[in-house]
């Protein structure tokens, strides 16, 4: 879908779900790249805050604590109106990683 329809309005969501699929398969580096693409190329998309959270979680899973903590902190700064579930996820992950 991403290759065949690069200008489709659903590309940010497709990119997010690709990352989510990779994350669930524990392919954290590839997942991180997918989440990074959403949070940079499509920073105003609905899934952008979720992508930044998942990027932080991917980095934490790769034992990149500093980068994970910086990314998680960025969620609140960049998306102050993020959903309650995203904010809760950030707080839980920060606690788990010990940011």
mmCIF file of N, CA and C in Angstrom:
data_model
loop_
_atom_site.group_PDB
_atom_site.id
_atom_site.type_symbol
_atom_site.label_atom_id
_atom_site.label_comp_id
_atom_site.label_asym_id
_atom_site.label_seq_id
_atom_site.Cartn_x
_atom_site.Cartn_y
_atom_site.Cartn_z
ATOM 1 N N UNK A 1 0.828 -1.193 0.000
ATOM 2 C CA UNK A 1 0.000 0.000 0.000
ATOM 3 C C UNK A 1 0.871 1.255 0.000
ATOM 4 N N UNK A 2 1.874 1.267 0.872
ATOM 5 C CA UNK A 2 2.737 2.448 0.970
ATOM 6 C C UNK A 2 3.493 2.717 -0.326
ATOM 7 N N UNK A 3 3.911 1.666 -0.996
ATOM 8 C CA UNK A 3 4.647 1.846 -2.250
ATOM 9 C C UNK A 3 3.722 2.168 -3.415
ATOM 10 N N UNK A 4 2.551 1.528 -3.442
ATOM 11 C CA UNK A 4 1.622 1.729 -4.551
ATOM 12 C C UNK A 4 0.861 3.043 -4.467
ATOM 13 N N UNK A 5 0.651 3.534 -3.254
ATOM 14 C CA UNK A 5 -0.167 4.733 -3.060
ATOM 15 C C UNK A 5 0.528 5.741 -2.138
ATOM 16 N N UNK A 6 1.699 6.234 -2.535
ATOM 17 C CA UNK A 6 2.464 7.121 -1.643
ATOM 18 C C UNK A 6 1.783 8.461 -1.342
ATOM 19 N N UNK A 7 0.820 8.864 -2.157
ATOM 20 C CA UNK A 7 0.143 10.145 -1.933
ATOM 21 C C UNK A 7 -1.245 9.992 -1.312
ATOM 22 N N UNK A 8 -1.611 8.785 -0.975
ATOM 23 C CA UNK A 8 -2.921 8.510 -0.380
ATOM 24 C C UNK A 8 -2.998 9.134 1.017
ATOM 25 N N UNK A 9 -4.157 9.613 1.390
ATOM 26 C CA UNK A 9 -4.317 10.252 2.703
ATOM 27 C C UNK A 9 -4.173 9.267 3.866
ATOM 28 N N UNK A 10 -4.266 7.984 3.586
ATOM 29 C CA UNK A 10 -4.142 6.969 4.638
ATOM 30 C C UNK A 10 -2.701 6.512 4.874
ATOM 31 N N UNK A 11 -1.756 7.089 4.176
ATOM 32 C CA UNK A 11 -0.351 6.702 4.319
ATOM 33 C C UNK A 11 0.141 6.818 5.770
ATOM 34 N N UNK A 12 -0.142 7.912 6.478
ATOM 35 C CA UNK A 12 0.340 7.967 7.877
ATOM 36 C C UNK A 12 -0.186 6.815 8.733
ATOM 37 N N UNK A 13 -1.460 6.476 8.575
ATOM 38 C CA UNK A 13 -2.028 5.366 9.342
ATOM 39 C C UNK A 13 -1.391 4.040 8.933
ATOM 40 N N UNK A 14 -1.214 3.842 7.627
ATOM 41 C CA UNK A 14 -0.590 2.605 7.145
ATOM 42 C C UNK A 14 0.837 2.485 7.677
ATOM 43 N N UNK A 15 1.559 3.598 7.677
ATOM 44 C CA UNK A 15 2.934 3.599 8.190
ATOM 45 C C UNK A 15 2.942 3.262 9.678
ATOM 46 N N UNK A 16 1.989 3.815 10.434
ATOM 47 C CA UNK A 16 1.880 3.522 11.869
ATOM 48 C C UNK A 16 1.623 2.025 12.081
ATOM 49 N N UNK A 17 0.639 1.475 11.356
ATOM 50 C CA UNK A 17 0.274 0.074 11.564
ATOM 51 C C UNK A 17 1.370 -0.878 11.101
ATOM 52 N N UNK A 18 2.157 -0.472 10.118
ATOM 53 C CA UNK A 18 3.327 -1.260 9.741
ATOM 54 C C UNK A 18 4.293 -1.302 10.926
ATOM 55 N N UNK A 19 4.533 -0.159 11.526
ATOM 56 C CA UNK A 19 5.399 -0.097 12.700
ATOM 57 C C UNK A 19 4.871 -0.927 13.845
ATOM 58 N N UNK A 20 3.569 -0.858 14.055
ATOM 59 C CA UNK A 20 2.945 -1.623 15.143
ATOM 60 C C UNK A 20 3.125 -3.124 14.908
ATOM 61 N N UNK A 21 2.942 -3.543 13.676
ATOM 62 C CA UNK A 21 3.125 -4.953 13.328
ATOM 63 C C UNK A 21 4.570 -5.397 13.583
ATOM 64 N N UNK A 22 5.512 -4.566 13.167
ATOM 65 C CA UNK A 22 6.930 -4.881 13.390
ATOM 66 C C UNK A 22 7.259 -4.898 14.883
ATOM 67 N N UNK A 23 6.676 -3.964 15.637
ATOM 68 C CA UNK A 23 6.902 -3.904 17.082
ATOM 69 C C UNK A 23 6.415 -5.190 17.749
ATOM 70 N N UNK A 24 5.235 -5.636 17.367
ATOM 71 C CA UNK A 24 4.662 -6.847 17.959
ATOM 72 C C UNK A 24 5.494 -8.087 17.632
ATOM 73 N N UNK A 25 6.196 -8.043 16.501
ATOM 74 C CA UNK A 25 7.074 -9.148 16.120
ATOM 75 C C UNK A 25 8.478 -8.992 16.711
ATOM 76 N N UNK A 26 8.647 -7.966 17.536
ATOM 77 C CA UNK A 26 9.911 -7.652 18.201
ATOM 78 C C UNK A 26 11.022 -7.281 17.221
ATOM 79 N N UNK A 27 10.642 -6.707 16.092
ATOM 80 C CA UNK A 27 11.596 -6.150 15.131
ATOM 81 C C UNK A 27 11.695 -4.655 15.451
ATOM 82 N N UNK A 28 12.314 -4.363 16.576
ATOM 83 C CA UNK A 28 12.276 -3.011 17.133
ATOM 84 C C UNK A 28 12.955 -1.958 16.266
ATOM 85 N N UNK A 29 14.045 -2.303 15.618
ATOM 86 C CA UNK A 29 14.737 -1.314 14.782
ATOM 87 C C UNK A 29 13.859 -0.913 13.596
ATOM 88 N N UNK A 30 13.284 -1.884 12.927
ATOM 89 C CA UNK A 30 12.405 -1.579 11.791
ATOM 90 C C UNK A 30 11.155 -0.846 12.262
ATOM 91 N N UNK A 31 10.633 -1.249 13.403
ATOM 92 C CA UNK A 31 9.459 -0.572 13.956
ATOM 93 C C UNK A 31 9.800 0.883 14.254
ATOM 94 N N UNK A 32 10.955 1.109 14.849
ATOM 95 C CA UNK A 32 11.379 2.470 15.183
ATOM 96 C C UNK A 32 11.457 3.338 13.935
ATOM 97 N N UNK A 33 11.979 2.777 12.853
ATOM 98 C CA UNK A 33 12.072 3.535 11.607
ATOM 99 C C UNK A 33 10.689 3.910 11.086
ATOM 100 N N UNK A 34 9.758 2.993 11.195
ATOM 101 C CA UNK A 34 8.396 3.249 10.731
ATOM 102 C C UNK A 34 7.721 4.317 11.594
ATOM 103 N N UNK A 35 7.869 4.205 12.905
ATOM 104 C CA UNK A 35 7.277 5.197 13.811
ATOM 105 C C UNK A 35 7.934 6.562 13.629
ATOM 106 N N UNK A 36 9.237 6.570 13.396
ATOM 107 C CA UNK A 36 9.944 7.822 13.165
ATOM 108 C C UNK A 36 9.417 8.511 11.904
ATOM 109 N N UNK A 37 9.147 7.730 10.876
ATOM 110 C CA UNK A 37 8.623 8.299 9.631
ATOM 111 C C UNK A 37 7.285 9.000 9.872
ATOM 112 N N UNK A 38 6.428 8.376 10.670
ATOM 113 C CA UNK A 38 5.127 9.004 10.956
ATOM 114 C C UNK A 38 5.323 10.288 11.746
ATOM 115 N N UNK A 39 6.157 10.230 12.769
ATOM 116 C CA UNK A 39 6.296 11.392 13.657
ATOM 117 C C UNK A 39 7.095 12.543 13.043
ATOM 118 N N UNK A 40 7.779 12.290 11.933
ATOM 119 C CA UNK A 40 8.517 13.379 11.278
ATOM 120 C C UNK A 40 7.847 13.820 9.986
ATOM 121 N N UNK A 41 7.527 12.882 9.114
ATOM 122 C CA UNK A 41 6.916 13.240 7.829
ATOM 123 C C UNK A 41 5.453 13.663 7.961
ATOM 124 N N UNK A 42 4.775 13.094 8.944
ATOM 125 C CA UNK A 42 3.339 13.333 9.108
ATOM 126 C C UNK A 42 3.038 13.784 10.535
ATOM 127 N N UNK A 43 3.770 14.776 11.003
ATOM 128 C CA UNK A 43 3.681 15.166 12.410
ATOM 129 C C UNK A 43 2.322 15.709 12.828
ATOM 130 N N UNK A 44 1.460 16.025 11.860
ATOM 131 C CA UNK A 44 0.124 16.514 12.201
ATOM 132 C C UNK A 44 -0.945 15.439 12.019
ATOM 133 N N UNK A 45 -0.524 14.234 11.682
ATOM 134 C CA UNK A 45 -1.462 13.126 11.506
ATOM 135 C C UNK A 45 -2.005 12.681 12.860
ATOM 136 N N UNK A 46 -3.156 12.067 12.824
ATOM 137 C CA UNK A 46 -3.778 11.597 14.059
ATOM 138 C C UNK A 46 -2.945 10.601 14.831
ATOM 139 N N UNK A 47 -2.172 9.792 14.129
ATOM 140 C CA UNK A 47 -1.352 8.764 14.778
ATOM 141 C C UNK A 47 0.039 9.258 15.174
ATOM 142 N N UNK A 48 0.349 10.516 14.930
ATOM 143 C CA UNK A 48 1.692 11.029 15.229
ATOM 144 C C UNK A 48 2.047 10.924 16.721
ATOM 145 N N UNK A 49 1.158 11.318 17.643
ATOM 146 C CA UNK A 49 1.520 11.169 19.069
ATOM 147 C C UNK A 49 1.745 9.700 19.456
ATOM 148 N N UNK A 50 0.878 8.816 18.948
ATOM 149 C CA UNK A 50 1.029 7.388 19.227
ATOM 150 C C UNK A 50 2.364 6.885 18.673
ATOM 151 N N UNK A 51 2.726 7.381 17.500
ATOM 152 C CA UNK A 51 3.970 6.961 16.863
ATOM 153 C C UNK A 51 5.182 7.385 17.675
ATOM 154 N N UNK A 52 5.130 8.573 18.225
ATOM 155 C CA UNK A 52 6.245 9.049 19.034
ATOM 156 C C UNK A 52 6.369 8.212 20.306
ATOM 157 N N UNK A 53 5.243 7.864 20.913
ATOM 158 C CA UNK A 53 5.256 6.976 22.082
ATOM 159 C C UNK A 53 5.858 5.633 21.708
ATOM 160 N N UNK A 54 5.399 5.057 20.602
ATOM 161 C CA UNK A 54 5.896 3.753 20.172
ATOM 162 C C UNK A 54 7.372 3.821 19.778
ATOM 163 N N UNK A 55 7.786 4.948 19.231
ATOM 164 C CA UNK A 55 9.208 5.126 18.922
ATOM 165 C C UNK A 55 10.016 5.048 20.216
ATOM 166 N N UNK A 56 9.553 5.730 21.256
ATOM 167 C CA UNK A 56 10.226 5.669 22.555
ATOM 168 C C UNK A 56 10.275 4.257 23.104
ATOM 169 N N UNK A 57 9.177 3.532 22.954
ATOM 170 C CA UNK A 57 9.142 2.153 23.432
ATOM 171 C C UNK A 57 10.085 1.259 22.623
ATOM 172 N N UNK A 58 10.164 1.510 21.332
ATOM 173 C CA UNK A 58 11.076 0.741 20.480
ATOM 174 C C UNK A 58 12.526 0.989 20.879
ATOM 175 N N UNK A 59 12.852 2.251 21.114
ATOM 176 C CA UNK A 59 14.209 2.600 21.534
ATOM 177 C C UNK A 59 14.543 1.963 22.878
ATOM 178 N N UNK A 60 13.581 1.959 23.792
ATOM 179 C CA UNK A 60 13.793 1.328 25.097
ATOM 180 C C UNK A 60 14.038 -0.172 24.929
ATOM 181 N N UNK A 61 13.296 -0.785 24.026
ATOM 182 C CA UNK A 61 13.463 -2.219 23.782
ATOM 183 C C UNK A 61 14.832 -2.527 23.185
ATOM 184 N N UNK A 62 15.430 -1.545 22.525
ATOM 185 C CA UNK A 62 16.780 -1.719 21.962
ATOM 186 C C UNK A 62 17.861 -1.271 22.946
ATOM 187 N N UNK A 63 17.456 -1.009 24.190
ATOM 188 C CA UNK A 63 18.371 -0.606 25.260
ATOM 189 C C UNK A 63 19.036 0.738 24.979
ATOM 190 N N UNK A 64 18.310 1.636 24.335
ATOM 191 C CA UNK A 64 18.793 2.990 24.090
ATOM 192 C C UNK A 64 18.021 3.932 25.017
ATOM 193 N N UNK A 65 18.340 3.821 26.301
ATOM 194 C CA UNK A 65 17.582 4.513 27.335
ATOM 195 C C UNK A 65 17.551 6.027 27.147
ATOM 196 N N UNK A 66 18.692 6.639 26.896
ATOM 197 C CA UNK A 66 18.741 8.103 26.745
ATOM 198 C C UNK A 66 17.842 8.575 25.614
ATOM 199 N N UNK A 67 17.950 7.922 24.480
ATOM 200 C CA UNK A 67 17.130 8.293 23.323
ATOM 201 C C UNK A 67 15.657 8.028 23.602
ATOM 202 N N UNK A 68 15.372 6.920 24.277
ATOM 203 C CA UNK A 68 13.987 6.582 24.614
ATOM 204 C C UNK A 68 13.390 7.647 25.529
ATOM 205 N N UNK A 69 14.126 8.028 26.559
ATOM 206 C CA UNK A 69 13.631 9.031 27.509
ATOM 207 C C UNK A 69 13.429 10.390 26.833
ATOM 208 N N UNK A 70 14.355 10.766 25.970
ATOM 209 C CA UNK A 70 14.225 12.037 25.253
ATOM 210 C C UNK A 70 12.998 12.009 24.340
ATOM 211 N N UNK A 71 12.783 10.892 23.684
ATOM 212 C CA UNK A 71 11.635 10.754 22.783
ATOM 213 C C UNK A 71 10.329 10.794 23.559
ATOM 214 N N UNK A 72 10.282 10.092 24.668
ATOM 215 C CA UNK A 72 9.066 10.077 25.487
ATOM 216 C C UNK A 72 8.751 11.471 26.034
ATOM 217 N N UNK A 73 9.772 12.201 26.433
ATOM 218 C CA UNK A 73 9.574 13.562 26.937
ATOM 219 C C UNK A 73 9.050 14.476 25.829
ATOM 220 N N UNK A 74 9.448 14.191 24.614
ATOM 221 C CA UNK A 74 9.032 14.993 23.463
ATOM 222 C C UNK A 74 7.535 14.877 23.193
ATOM 223 N N UNK A 75 6.937 13.757 23.557
ATOM 224 C CA UNK A 75 5.507 13.555 23.291
ATOM 225 C C UNK A 75 4.679 14.666 23.940
ATOM 226 N N UNK A 76 4.908 14.912 25.221
ATOM 227 C CA UNK A 76 4.149 15.940 25.925
ATOM 228 C C UNK A 76 4.427 17.341 25.429
ATOM 229 N N UNK A 77 5.667 17.583 25.026
ATOM 230 C CA UNK A 77 6.040 18.900 24.532
ATOM 231 C C UNK A 77 5.441 19.163 23.143
ATOM 232 N N UNK A 78 5.559 18.175 22.290
ATOM 233 C CA UNK A 78 5.124 18.334 20.901
ATOM 234 C C UNK A 78 3.608 18.168 20.739
ATOM 235 N N UNK A 79 3.023 17.336 21.600
ATOM 236 C CA UNK A 79 1.590 17.040 21.494
ATOM 237 C C UNK A 79 0.898 17.219 22.848
ATOM 238 N N UNK A 80 0.780 18.453 23.312
ATOM 239 C CA UNK A 80 0.148 18.675 24.622
ATOM 240 C C UNK A 80 -1.322 18.240 24.663
ATOM 241 N N UNK A 81 -1.942 18.120 23.500
ATOM 242 C CA UNK A 81 -3.351 17.697 23.450
ATOM 243 C C UNK A 81 -3.486 16.226 23.058
ATOM 244 N N UNK A 82 -2.437 15.456 23.266
ATOM 245 C CA UNK A 82 -2.488 14.019 22.974
ATOM 246 C C UNK A 82 -3.560 13.365 23.831
ATOM 247 N N UNK A 83 -4.041 12.233 23.380
ATOM 248 C CA UNK A 83 -5.099 11.526 24.110
ATOM 249 C C UNK A 83 -4.619 11.098 25.496
ATOM 250 N N UNK A 84 -5.579 10.852 26.353
ATOM 251 C CA UNK A 84 -5.281 10.401 27.713
ATOM 252 C C UNK A 84 -4.517 9.079 27.668
ATOM 253 N N UNK A 85 -4.886 8.201 26.748
ATOM 254 C CA UNK A 85 -4.202 6.905 26.672
ATOM 255 C C UNK A 85 -2.739 7.067 26.251
ATOM 256 N N UNK A 86 -2.452 8.010 25.359
ATOM 257 C CA UNK A 86 -1.061 8.253 24.969
ATOM 258 C C UNK A 86 -0.289 8.831 26.147
ATOM 259 N N UNK A 87 -0.872 9.799 26.839
ATOM 260 C CA UNK A 87 -0.201 10.402 27.997
ATOM 261 C C UNK A 87 0.044 9.361 29.085
ATOM 262 N N UNK A 88 -0.927 8.486 29.300
ATOM 263 C CA UNK A 88 -0.772 7.426 30.290
ATOM 264 C C UNK A 88 0.336 6.466 29.852
ATOM 265 N N UNK A 89 0.368 6.134 28.568
ATOM 266 C CA UNK A 89 1.410 5.251 28.041
ATOM 267 C C UNK A 89 2.795 5.840 28.217
ATOM 268 N N UNK A 90 2.909 7.146 27.986
ATOM 269 C CA UNK A 90 4.200 7.828 28.166
ATOM 270 C C UNK A 90 4.632 7.746 29.622
ATOM 271 N N UNK A 91 3.718 8.053 30.527
ATOM 272 C CA UNK A 91 4.051 8.035 31.958
ATOM 273 C C UNK A 91 4.460 6.630 32.408
ATOM 274 N N UNK A 92 3.748 5.613 31.941
ATOM 275 C CA UNK A 92 4.076 4.239 32.310
ATOM 276 C C UNK A 92 5.437 3.829 31.773
ATOM 277 N N UNK A 93 5.701 4.216 30.520
ATOM 278 C CA UNK A 93 6.976 3.838 29.912
ATOM 279 C C UNK A 93 8.143 4.579 30.568
ATOM 280 N N UNK A 94 7.938 5.842 30.899
ATOM 281 C CA UNK A 94 8.993 6.600 31.592
ATOM 282 C C UNK A 94 9.313 5.956 32.930
ATOM 283 N N UNK A 95 8.298 5.505 33.618
ATOM 284 C CA UNK A 95 8.501 4.854 34.908
ATOM 285 C C UNK A 95 9.217 3.517 34.729
ATOM 286 N N UNK A 96 8.778 2.745 33.724
ATOM 287 C CA UNK A 96 9.370 1.439 33.473
ATOM 288 C C UNK A 96 10.844 1.538 33.082
ATOM 289 N N UNK A 97 11.163 2.539 32.251
ATOM 290 C CA UNK A 97 12.529 2.720 31.764
ATOM 291 C C UNK A 97 13.391 3.463 32.803
ATOM 292 N N UNK A 98 12.717 4.124 33.741
ATOM 293 C CA UNK A 98 13.358 4.934 34.779
ATOM 294 C C UNK A 98 14.018 6.194 34.194
ATOM 295 N N UNK A 99 13.181 6.936 33.480
ATOM 296 C CA UNK A 99 13.651 8.200 32.882
ATOM 297 C C UNK A 99 13.794 9.254 33.965
#
